[in-house]
PDB file of C-alpha atoms and ligand atoms in Angstrom:
ATOM      1  CA  UNK A  15       0.020  -0.003   0.002  1.00  0.00           C
ATOM      2  CA  UNK A  16       1.289   3.490  -0.808  1.00  0.00           C
ATOM      3  CA  UNK A  17       0.435   6.350   1.518  1.00  0.00           C
ATOM      4  CA  UNK A  18       1.401   9.862   0.476  1.00  0.00           C
ATOM      5  CA  UNK A  19       1.210  12.633   3.071  1.00  0.00           C
ATOM      6  CA  UNK A  20       1.249  16.333   2.095  1.00  0.00           C
ATOM      7  CA  UNK A  21       2.286  18.572   4.946  1.00  0.00           C
ATOM      8  CA  UNK A  22       3.996  21.829   5.960  1.00  0.00           C
ATOM      9  CA  UNK A  23       6.217  19.898   8.322  1.00  0.00           C
ATOM     10  CA  UNK A  24       7.426  16.656   6.644  1.00  0.00           C
ATOM     11  CA  UNK A  25      10.181  16.174   9.294  1.00  0.00           C
ATOM     12  CA  UNK A  26       7.577  15.843  12.029  1.00  0.00           C
ATOM     13  CA  UNK A  27       6.999  12.250  10.795  1.00  0.00           C
ATOM     14  CA  UNK A  28      10.593  11.218  11.587  1.00  0.00           C
ATOM     15  CA  UNK A  29       9.724   9.958  15.000  1.00  0.00           C
ATOM     16  CA  UNK A  30       6.765   7.915  13.758  1.00  0.00           C
ATOM     17  CA  UNK A  31       8.702   6.174  11.012  1.00  0.00           C
ATOM     18  CA  UNK A  32      11.202   4.784  13.595  1.00  0.00           C
ATOM     19  CA  UNK A  33       8.432   3.264  15.757  1.00  0.00           C
ATOM     20  CA  UNK A  34       7.013  -0.181  15.510  1.00  0.00           C
ATOM     21  CA  UNK A  35       4.852  -1.462  14.018  1.00  0.00           C
ATOM     22  CA  UNK A  36       5.159   1.151  11.239  1.00  0.00           C
ATOM     23  CA  UNK A  37       8.970   0.714  11.048  1.00  0.00           C
ATOM     24  CA  UNK A  38       8.404  -3.031  10.517  1.00  0.00           C
ATOM     25  CA  UNK A  39       6.149  -2.615   7.503  1.00  0.00           C
ATOM     26  CA  UNK A  40       7.803   0.400   5.878  1.00  0.00           C
ATOM     27  CA  UNK A  41       9.283  -0.474   2.576  1.00  0.00           C
ATOM     28  CA  UNK A  42       7.439  -3.772   2.403  1.00  0.00           C
ATOM     29  CA  UNK A  43       3.728  -3.543   3.089  1.00  0.00           C
ATOM     30  CA  UNK A  44       3.618   0.254   3.326  1.00  0.00           C
ATOM     31  CA  UNK A  45       5.438   2.748   1.158  1.00  0.00           C
ATOM     32  CA  UNK A  46       5.148   6.068   2.963  1.00  0.00           C
ATOM     33  CA  UNK A  47       6.060   9.250   1.019  1.00  0.00           C
ATOM     34  CA  UNK A  48       6.135  12.714   2.554  1.00  0.00           C
ATOM     35  CA  UNK A  49       5.763  15.853   0.533  1.00  0.00           C
ATOM     36  CA  UNK A  50       6.166  19.505   1.677  1.00  0.00           C
ATOM     37  CA  UNK A  51       3.741  22.033   0.133  1.00  0.00           C
ATOM     38  CA  UNK A  52       6.534  24.640   0.167  1.00  0.00           C
ATOM     39  CA  UNK A  53       8.684  22.531  -2.221  1.00  0.00           C
ATOM     40  CA  UNK A  54       6.240  22.855  -5.081  1.00  0.00           C
ATOM     41  CA  UNK A  55       4.551  26.141  -4.246  1.00  0.00           C
ATOM     42  CA  UNK A  56       4.121  28.297  -7.355  1.00  0.00           C
ATOM     43  CA  UNK A  57       4.314  31.381  -5.188  1.00  0.00           C
ATOM     44  CA  UNK A  58       7.431  33.398  -4.292  1.00  0.00           C
ATOM     45  CA  UNK A  59       9.532  32.259  -1.371  1.00  0.00           C
ATOM     46  CA  UNK A  60       7.518  29.074  -0.891  1.00  0.00           C
ATOM     47  CA  UNK A  61       4.401  30.882   0.326  1.00  0.00           C
ATOM     48  CA  UNK A  62       1.581  28.443   1.000  1.00  0.00           C
ATOM     49  CA  UNK A  63      -1.175  30.413   2.712  1.00  0.00           C
ATOM     50  CA  UNK A  64      -3.004  33.724   2.775  1.00  0.00           C
ATOM     51  CA  UNK A  65      -5.365  35.751   4.857  1.00  0.00           C
ATOM     52  CA  UNK A  66      -9.025  34.764   4.604  1.00  0.00           C
ATOM     53  CA  UNK A  67     -11.403  36.666   2.229  1.00  0.00           C
ATOM     54  CA  UNK A  68     -13.995  38.454   4.280  1.00  0.00           C
ATOM     55  CA  UNK A  69     -11.514  39.094   7.062  1.00  0.00           C
ATOM     56  CA  UNK A  70     -10.810  37.236  10.239  1.00  0.00           C
ATOM     57  CA  UNK A  71      -7.779  35.836  12.094  1.00  0.00           C
ATOM     58  CA  UNK A  72      -5.241  33.411  10.847  1.00  0.00           C
ATOM     59  CA  UNK A  73      -4.061  32.165   7.500  1.00  0.00           C
ATOM     60  CA  UNK A  74      -5.710  29.716   5.084  1.00  0.00           C
ATOM     61  CA  UNK A  75      -3.924  27.074   3.009  1.00  0.00           C
ATOM     62  CA  UNK A  76      -4.203  28.085  -0.649  1.00  0.00           C
ATOM     63  CA  UNK A  77      -5.907  25.957  -3.270  1.00  0.00           C
ATOM     64  CA  UNK A  78      -3.356  26.778  -5.984  1.00  0.00           C
ATOM     65  CA  UNK A  79      -0.572  25.581  -3.654  1.00  0.00           C
ATOM     66  CA  UNK A  80      -2.246  22.255  -2.939  1.00  0.00           C
ATOM     67  CA  UNK A  81      -3.163  21.758  -6.594  1.00  0.00           C
ATOM     68  CA  UNK A  82       0.507  22.405  -7.628  1.00  0.00           C
ATOM     69  CA  UNK A  83       1.624  19.855  -5.035  1.00  0.00           C
ATOM     70  CA  UNK A  84      -0.721  17.181  -6.383  1.00  0.00           C
ATOM     71  CA  UNK A  85       0.229  18.019  -9.964  1.00  0.00           C
ATOM     72  CA  UNK A  86       3.857  17.738  -9.212  1.00  0.00           C
ATOM     73  CA  UNK A  87       3.517  14.285  -7.675  1.00  0.00           C
ATOM     74  CA  UNK A  88       0.685  12.775  -9.836  1.00  0.00           C
ATOM     75  CA  UNK A  89       0.756  14.900 -13.009  1.00  0.00           C
ATOM     76  CA  UNK A  90      -2.892  15.855 -12.410  1.00  0.00           C
ATOM     77  CA  UNK A  91      -5.742  14.664 -10.219  1.00  0.00           C
ATOM     78  CA  UNK A  92      -4.861  11.292  -8.665  1.00  0.00           C
ATOM     79  CA  UNK A  93      -7.202   8.399  -9.463  1.00  0.00           C
ATOM     80  CA  UNK A  94      -7.188   7.191  -5.806  1.00  0.00           C
ATOM     81  CA  UNK A  95      -8.697   8.631  -2.664  1.00  0.00           C
ATOM     82  CA  UNK A  96      -7.427  12.002  -1.517  1.00  0.00           C
ATOM     83  CA  UNK A  97      -8.261  12.607   2.140  1.00  0.00           C
ATOM     84  CA  UNK A  98      -8.215  15.940   3.874  1.00  0.00           C
ATOM     85  CA  UNK A  99      -7.595  15.794   7.618  1.00  0.00           C
ATOM     86  CA  UNK A 100     -10.010  18.240   9.175  1.00  0.00           C
ATOM     87  CA  UNK A 101     -11.996  18.414  12.408  1.00  0.00           C
ATOM     88  CA  UNK A 102     -15.074  18.841  10.228  1.00  0.00           C
ATOM     89  CA  UNK A 103     -14.678  15.436   8.550  1.00  0.00           C
ATOM     90  CA  UNK A 104     -16.192  11.994   8.971  1.00  0.00           C
ATOM     91  CA  UNK A 105     -15.095  10.752  12.351  1.00  0.00           C
ATOM     92  CA  UNK A 106     -12.375   8.068  12.285  1.00  0.00           C
ATOM     93  CA  UNK A 107     -13.105   4.738  13.965  1.00  0.00           C
ATOM     94  CA  UNK A 108     -11.807   1.225  13.515  1.00  0.00           C
ATOM     95  CA  UNK A 109     -14.301   0.504  10.714  1.00  0.00           C
ATOM     96  CA  UNK A 110     -13.054   3.574   8.766  1.00  0.00           C
ATOM     97  CA  UNK A 111      -9.435   2.507   9.355  1.00  0.00           C
ATOM     98  CA  UNK A 112     -10.207  -0.947   7.967  1.00  0.00           C
ATOM     99  CA  UNK A 113     -11.969   0.564   4.991  1.00  0.00           C
ATOM    100  CA  UNK A 114      -8.975   2.832   4.211  1.00  0.00           C
ATOM    101  CA  UNK A 115      -6.483   0.051   4.811  1.00  0.00           C
ATOM    102  CA  UNK A 116      -8.088  -1.891   2.008  1.00  0.00           C
ATOM    103  CA  UNK A 117      -7.079   0.738  -0.524  1.00  0.00           C
ATOM    104  CA  UNK A 118      -3.914   0.317  -2.598  1.00  0.00           C
ATOM    105  CA  UNK A 119      -3.096   4.025  -2.527  1.00  0.00           C
ATOM    106  CA  UNK A 120      -4.090   6.924  -0.277  1.00  0.00           C
ATOM    107  CA  UNK A 121      -3.205  10.545  -0.210  1.00  0.00           C
ATOM    108  CA  UNK A 122      -3.502  12.494   3.068  1.00  0.00           C
ATOM    109  CA  UNK A 123      -3.617  16.285   3.072  1.00  0.00           C
ATOM    110  CA  UNK A 124      -2.893  18.165   6.329  1.00  0.00           C
ATOM    111  CA  UNK A 125      -3.255  21.879   6.970  1.00  0.00           C
ATOM    112  CA  UNK A 126      -2.270  24.198   9.825  1.00  0.00           C
ATOM    113  CA  UNK A 127      -3.513  27.596  11.041  1.00  0.00           C
ATOM    114  CA  UNK A 128      -7.092  28.296   9.922  1.00  0.00           C
ATOM    115  CA  UNK A 129      -7.152  25.188   7.713  1.00  0.00           C
ATOM    116  CA  UNK A 130      -7.990  24.571   4.013  1.00  0.00           C
ATOM    117  CA  UNK A 131      -9.426  26.906   1.418  1.00  0.00           C
ATOM    118  CA  UNK A 132     -12.866  25.255   0.974  1.00  0.00           C
ATOM    119  CA  UNK A 133     -12.119  24.639  -2.746  1.00  0.00           C
ATOM    120  CA  UNK A 134      -9.455  22.114  -1.710  1.00  0.00           C
ATOM    121  CA  UNK A 135     -12.061  20.104   0.039  1.00  0.00           C
ATOM    122  CA  UNK A 136     -14.677  20.326  -2.674  1.00  0.00           C
ATOM    123  CA  UNK A 137     -12.487  19.993  -5.789  1.00  0.00           C
ATOM    124  CA  UNK A 138      -9.230  18.236  -4.836  1.00  0.00           C
ATOM    125  CA  UNK A 139     -10.280  15.731  -2.157  1.00  0.00           C
ATOM    126  CA  UNK A 140     -12.606  12.667  -2.204  1.00  0.00           C
ATOM    127  CA  UNK A 141     -12.909  12.431   1.591  1.00  0.00           C
ATOM    128  CA  UNK A 142     -12.582  14.459   4.758  1.00  0.00           C
ATOM    129  CA  UNK A 143     -11.543  12.696   7.958  1.00  0.00           C
ATOM    130  CA  UNK A 144     -11.558  13.907  11.565  1.00  0.00           C
ATOM    131  CA  UNK A 145      -9.695  11.991  14.297  1.00  0.00           C
ATOM    132  CA  UNK A 146     -12.069  13.257  16.878  1.00  0.00           C
ATOM    133  CA  UNK A 147     -14.353  16.104  18.023  1.00  0.00           C
ATOM    134  CA  UNK A 148     -11.590  18.472  19.095  1.00  0.00           C
ATOM    135  CA  UNK A 149      -9.310  20.936  17.306  1.00  0.00           C
ATOM    136  CA  UNK A 150      -5.615  20.346  16.954  1.00  0.00           C
ATOM    137  CA  UNK A 151      -3.055  22.811  15.601  1.00  0.00           C
ATOM    138  CA  UNK A 152      -2.268  20.837  12.491  1.00  0.00           C
ATOM    139  CA  UNK A 153      -3.085  17.810  10.433  1.00  0.00           C
ATOM    140  CA  UNK A 154       0.265  16.083  11.083  1.00  0.00           C
ATOM    141  CA  UNK A 155      -0.816  14.272  14.247  1.00  0.00           C
ATOM    142  CA  UNK A 156      -4.115  13.183  12.627  1.00  0.00           C
ATOM    143  CA  UNK A 157      -2.161  11.879   9.597  1.00  0.00           C
ATOM    144  CA  UNK A 158       0.194   9.984  11.928  1.00  0.00           C
ATOM    145  CA  UNK A 159      -2.770   8.534  13.843  1.00  0.00           C
ATOM    146  CA  UNK A 160      -4.259   7.295  10.605  1.00  0.00           C
ATOM    147  CA  UNK A 161      -0.929   5.895   9.236  1.00  0.00           C
ATOM    148  CA  UNK A 162      -0.243   4.086  12.538  1.00  0.00           C
ATOM    149  CA  UNK A 163      -3.715   2.587  12.669  1.00  0.00           C
ATOM    150  CA  UNK A 164      -3.379   1.328   9.112  1.00  0.00           C
ATOM    151  CA  UNK A 165       0.095  -0.003   9.740  1.00  0.00           C
ATOM    152  CA  UNK A 166      -1.118  -2.161  12.655  1.00  0.00           C
ATOM    153  CA  UNK A 167      -3.488  -3.951  10.214  1.00  0.00           C
ATOM    154  CA  UNK A 168      -0.714  -5.086   7.847  1.00  0.00           C
ATOM    155  CA  UNK A 169      -0.057  -8.825   8.001  1.00  0.00           C
ATOM    156  CA  UNK A 170       3.523  -8.627   9.266  1.00  0.00           C
ATOM    157  CA  UNK A 171       3.042  -5.613  11.587  1.00  0.00           C
ATOM    158  CA  UNK A 172       2.290  -7.447  14.856  1.00  0.00           C
ATOM    159  CA  UNK A 173       2.884 -10.810  16.433  1.00  0.00           C
ATOM    160  CA  UNK A 174       0.658 -13.289  14.703  1.00  0.00           C
ATOM    161  CA  UNK A 175      -3.006 -12.766  15.575  1.00  0.00           C
ATOM    162  CA  UNK A 176      -2.489  -9.971  18.045  1.00  0.00           C
ATOM    163  CA  UNK A 177      -4.485  -7.334  16.065  1.00  0.00           C
ATOM    164  CA  UNK A 178      -7.310  -9.880  15.763  1.00  0.00           C
ATOM    165  CA  UNK A 179      -7.654  -9.914  19.559  1.00  0.00           C
ATOM    166  CA  UNK A 180      -7.836  -6.175  20.269  1.00  0.00           C
ATOM    167  CA  UNK A 181     -10.541  -3.724  21.209  1.00  0.00           C
ATOM    168  CA  UNK A 182     -12.995  -3.248  18.277  1.00  0.00           C
ATOM    169  CA  UNK A 183     -11.955  -6.516  16.550  1.00  0.00           C
ATOM    170  CA  UNK A 184     -14.526  -9.089  15.468  1.00  0.00           C
ATOM    171  CA  UNK A 185     -13.111 -11.339  18.199  1.00  0.00           C
ATOM    172  CA  UNK A 186     -14.943  -9.013  20.662  1.00  0.00           C
ATOM    173  CA  UNK A 187     -17.906  -8.336  18.333  1.00  0.00           C
ATOM    174  CA  UNK A 188     -16.494  -4.844  17.831  1.00  0.00           C
ATOM    175  CA  UNK A 189     -16.410  -4.328  21.604  1.00  0.00           C
ATOM    176  CA  UNK A 190     -13.685  -3.809  24.147  1.00  0.00           C
ATOM    177  CA  UNK A 191     -10.792  -6.129  25.040  1.00  0.00           C
ATOM    178  CA  UNK A 192     -10.680  -7.827  28.511  1.00  0.00           C
ATOM    179  CA  UNK A 193      -8.316  -6.428  31.184  1.00  0.00           C
ATOM    180  CA  UNK A 194      -4.665  -7.503  30.973  1.00  0.00           C
ATOM    181  CA  UNK A 195      -2.228  -8.120  33.867  1.00  0.00           C
ATOM    182  CA  UNK A 196       1.437  -9.115  34.103  1.00  0.00           C
ATOM    183  CA  UNK A 197       4.020  -9.769  36.872  1.00  0.00           C
ATOM    184  CA  UNK A 198       4.229  -9.154  39.780  1.00  0.00           C
ATOM    185  CA  UNK A 199       1.103 -11.083  40.955  1.00  0.00           C
ATOM    186  CA  UNK A 200       0.803  -8.627  43.877  1.00  0.00           C
ATOM    187  CA  UNK A 201       1.957  -5.034  44.158  1.00  0.00           C
ATOM    188  CA  UNK A 202       1.040  -2.739  47.058  1.00  0.00           C
ATOM    189  CA  UNK A 203      -1.695  -5.127  47.945  1.00  0.00           C
ATOM    190  CA  UNK A 204      -3.176  -4.914  44.434  1.00  0.00           C
ATOM    191  CA  UNK A 205      -3.679  -8.441  43.247  1.00  0.00           C
ATOM    192  CA  UNK A 206      -4.370 -10.138  39.958  1.00  0.00           C
ATOM    193  CA  UNK A 207      -7.655 -12.022  39.426  1.00  0.00           C
ATOM    194  CA  UNK A 208      -7.145 -15.510  40.728  1.00  0.00           C
ATOM    195  CA  UNK A 209      -8.517 -17.103  37.535  1.00  0.00           C
ATOM    196  CA  UNK A 210      -5.579 -15.704  35.532  1.00  0.00           C
ATOM    197  CA  UNK A 211      -3.103 -17.528  37.776  1.00  0.00           C
ATOM    198  CA  UNK A 212      -5.061 -20.806  37.735  1.00  0.00           C
ATOM    199  CA  UNK A 213      -3.650 -22.225  34.520  1.00  0.00           C
ATOM    200  CA  UNK A 214      -7.200 -23.394  33.560  1.00  0.00           C
ATOM    201  CA  UNK A 215      -7.525 -22.052  30.047  1.00  0.00           C
ATOM    202  CA  UNK A 216     -11.189 -22.887  29.763  1.00  0.00           C
ATOM    203  CA  UNK A 217     -11.965 -20.746  32.847  1.00  0.00           C
ATOM    204  CA  UNK A 218      -9.586 -17.992  31.643  1.00  0.00           C
ATOM    205  CA  UNK A 219     -11.301 -17.804  28.206  1.00  0.00           C
ATOM    206  CA  UNK A 220     -14.751 -17.699  29.827  1.00  0.00           C
ATOM    207  CA  UNK A 221     -13.611 -14.916  32.304  1.00  0.00           C
ATOM    208  CA  UNK A 222     -12.106 -12.889  29.477  1.00  0.00           C
ATOM    209  CA  UNK A 223     -15.240 -13.167  27.334  1.00  0.00           C
ATOM    210  CA  UNK A 224     -17.377 -12.092  30.283  1.00  0.00           C
ATOM    211  CA  UNK A 225     -15.068  -9.112  31.133  1.00  0.00           C
ATOM    212  CA  UNK A 226     -15.100  -8.007  27.524  1.00  0.00           C
ATOM    213  CA  UNK A 227     -18.978  -8.178  27.412  1.00  0.00           C
ATOM    214  CA  UNK A 228     -19.183  -6.219  30.727  1.00  0.00           C
ATOM    215  CA  UNK A 229     -16.789  -3.515  29.624  1.00  0.00           C
ATOM    216  CA  UNK A 230     -18.482  -3.081  26.308  1.00  0.00           C
ATOM    217  CA  UNK A 231     -21.917  -2.811  27.900  1.00  0.00           C
ATOM    218  CA  UNK A 232     -20.812  -0.068  30.417  1.00  0.00           C
TER     219      UNK A 232
HETATM  220  C1  LIG B 301      -6.499  24.710  13.827  1.00  0.00           C
HETATM  221  S1  LIG B 301      -7.081  23.595  12.701  1.00  0.00           S
HETATM  222  C2  LIG B 301      -8.255  24.381  11.712  1.00  0.00           C
HETATM  223  C3  LIG B 301      -9.621  24.416  12.295  1.00  0.00           C
HETATM  224  C4  LIG B 301     -10.606  25.073  11.410  1.00  0.00           C
HETATM  225  N1  LIG B 301     -10.416  26.548  11.366  1.00  0.00           N
HETATM  226  C5  LIG B 301     -12.031  24.832  11.933  1.00  0.00           C
HETATM  227  O1  LIG B 301     -12.492  25.574  12.783  1.00  0.00           O
HETATM  228  O2  LIG B 301     -12.648  23.785  11.530  1.00  0.00           O
HETATM  229  C6  LIG B 301      -5.756  23.380  11.608  1.00  0.00           C
HETATM  230  C7  LIG B 301      -5.672  21.998  10.934  1.00  0.00           C
HETATM  231  O3  LIG B 301      -5.374  20.985  11.850  1.00  0.00           O
HETATM  232  C8  LIG B 301      -5.944  19.770  11.365  1.00  0.00           C
HETATM  233  N2  LIG B 301      -6.839  19.251  12.419  1.00  0.00           N
HETATM  234  C9  LIG B 301      -7.164  19.915  13.565  1.00  0.00           C
HETATM  235  N3  LIG B 301      -8.003  19.106  14.277  1.00  0.00           N
HETATM  236  C10 LIG B 301      -8.211  18.017  13.606  1.00  0.00           C
HETATM  237  C11 LIG B 301      -8.996  16.801  13.852  1.00  0.00           C
HETATM  238  N4  LIG B 301      -9.767  16.704  14.938  1.00  0.00           N
HETATM  239  N5  LIG B 301      -8.989  15.858  12.926  1.00  0.00           N
HETATM  240  C12 LIG B 301      -8.256  15.963  11.785  1.00  0.00           C
HETATM  241  N6  LIG B 301      -7.545  17.116  11.471  1.00  0.00           N
HETATM  242  C13 LIG B 301      -7.491  18.054  12.346  1.00  0.00           C
HETATM  243  C14 LIG B 301      -6.594  20.109  10.027  1.00  0.00           C
HETATM  244  O4  LIG B 301      -5.747  19.792   8.965  1.00  0.00           O
HETATM  245  C15 LIG B 301      -6.897  21.562  10.198  1.00  0.00           C
HETATM  246  O5  LIG B 301      -7.032  22.156   8.897  1.00  0.00           O
END
């Protein structure tokens, strides 16, 4: 799968690309390309934004700048999904992540400051995605959230089967995972449920299913 991210701060992705599981699948299952709007801006001095028509605070990412960036990489409008990261978009959840992970190519557009000129959303994008009902300062973290969530679904990203046993997976009917514990068995008087130390895998499975159902129903 190829994921292209357009951003004002390509270097902000350096940390993410060193982290597992993304680092594990980069270059094999995921080809991640980062593009800076300034590098292809048709405006003097790499200008990318401008003040809003009608007045008001902040700067707006220009449509001609984004169009030039897409033209430079794809030679025109790409024939795959182009997703704007915006708090006004369709809210991301695991089902949306799975839908997007099934694509062969994705383009993610991030903005900063006051966001996108509306014509970017209406004419250059196929989708608009929000990572939640709150406003961040830029689309880089939302793009990283999406890239990481997609990376986890790649076949060699995680230990075999572990993504199939997580919160929101079909294993839990889309619900929440059971609570997890590890050593020590007691710390400051805080114990571990006896069933998990019993070695009885039938009882453990039943307890976990019950815990998952209870948490999901809360
Ligand atoms: C400060 S925000 C702009 C908010 C915009 N003026 C509004 O009120 O809807 C700057 C950029 O951060 C990104 N962003 C902020 N919050 C986001 C969220 N919840 N989901 C996805 N992207 C977000 C978007 O790329 C957005 O254009």
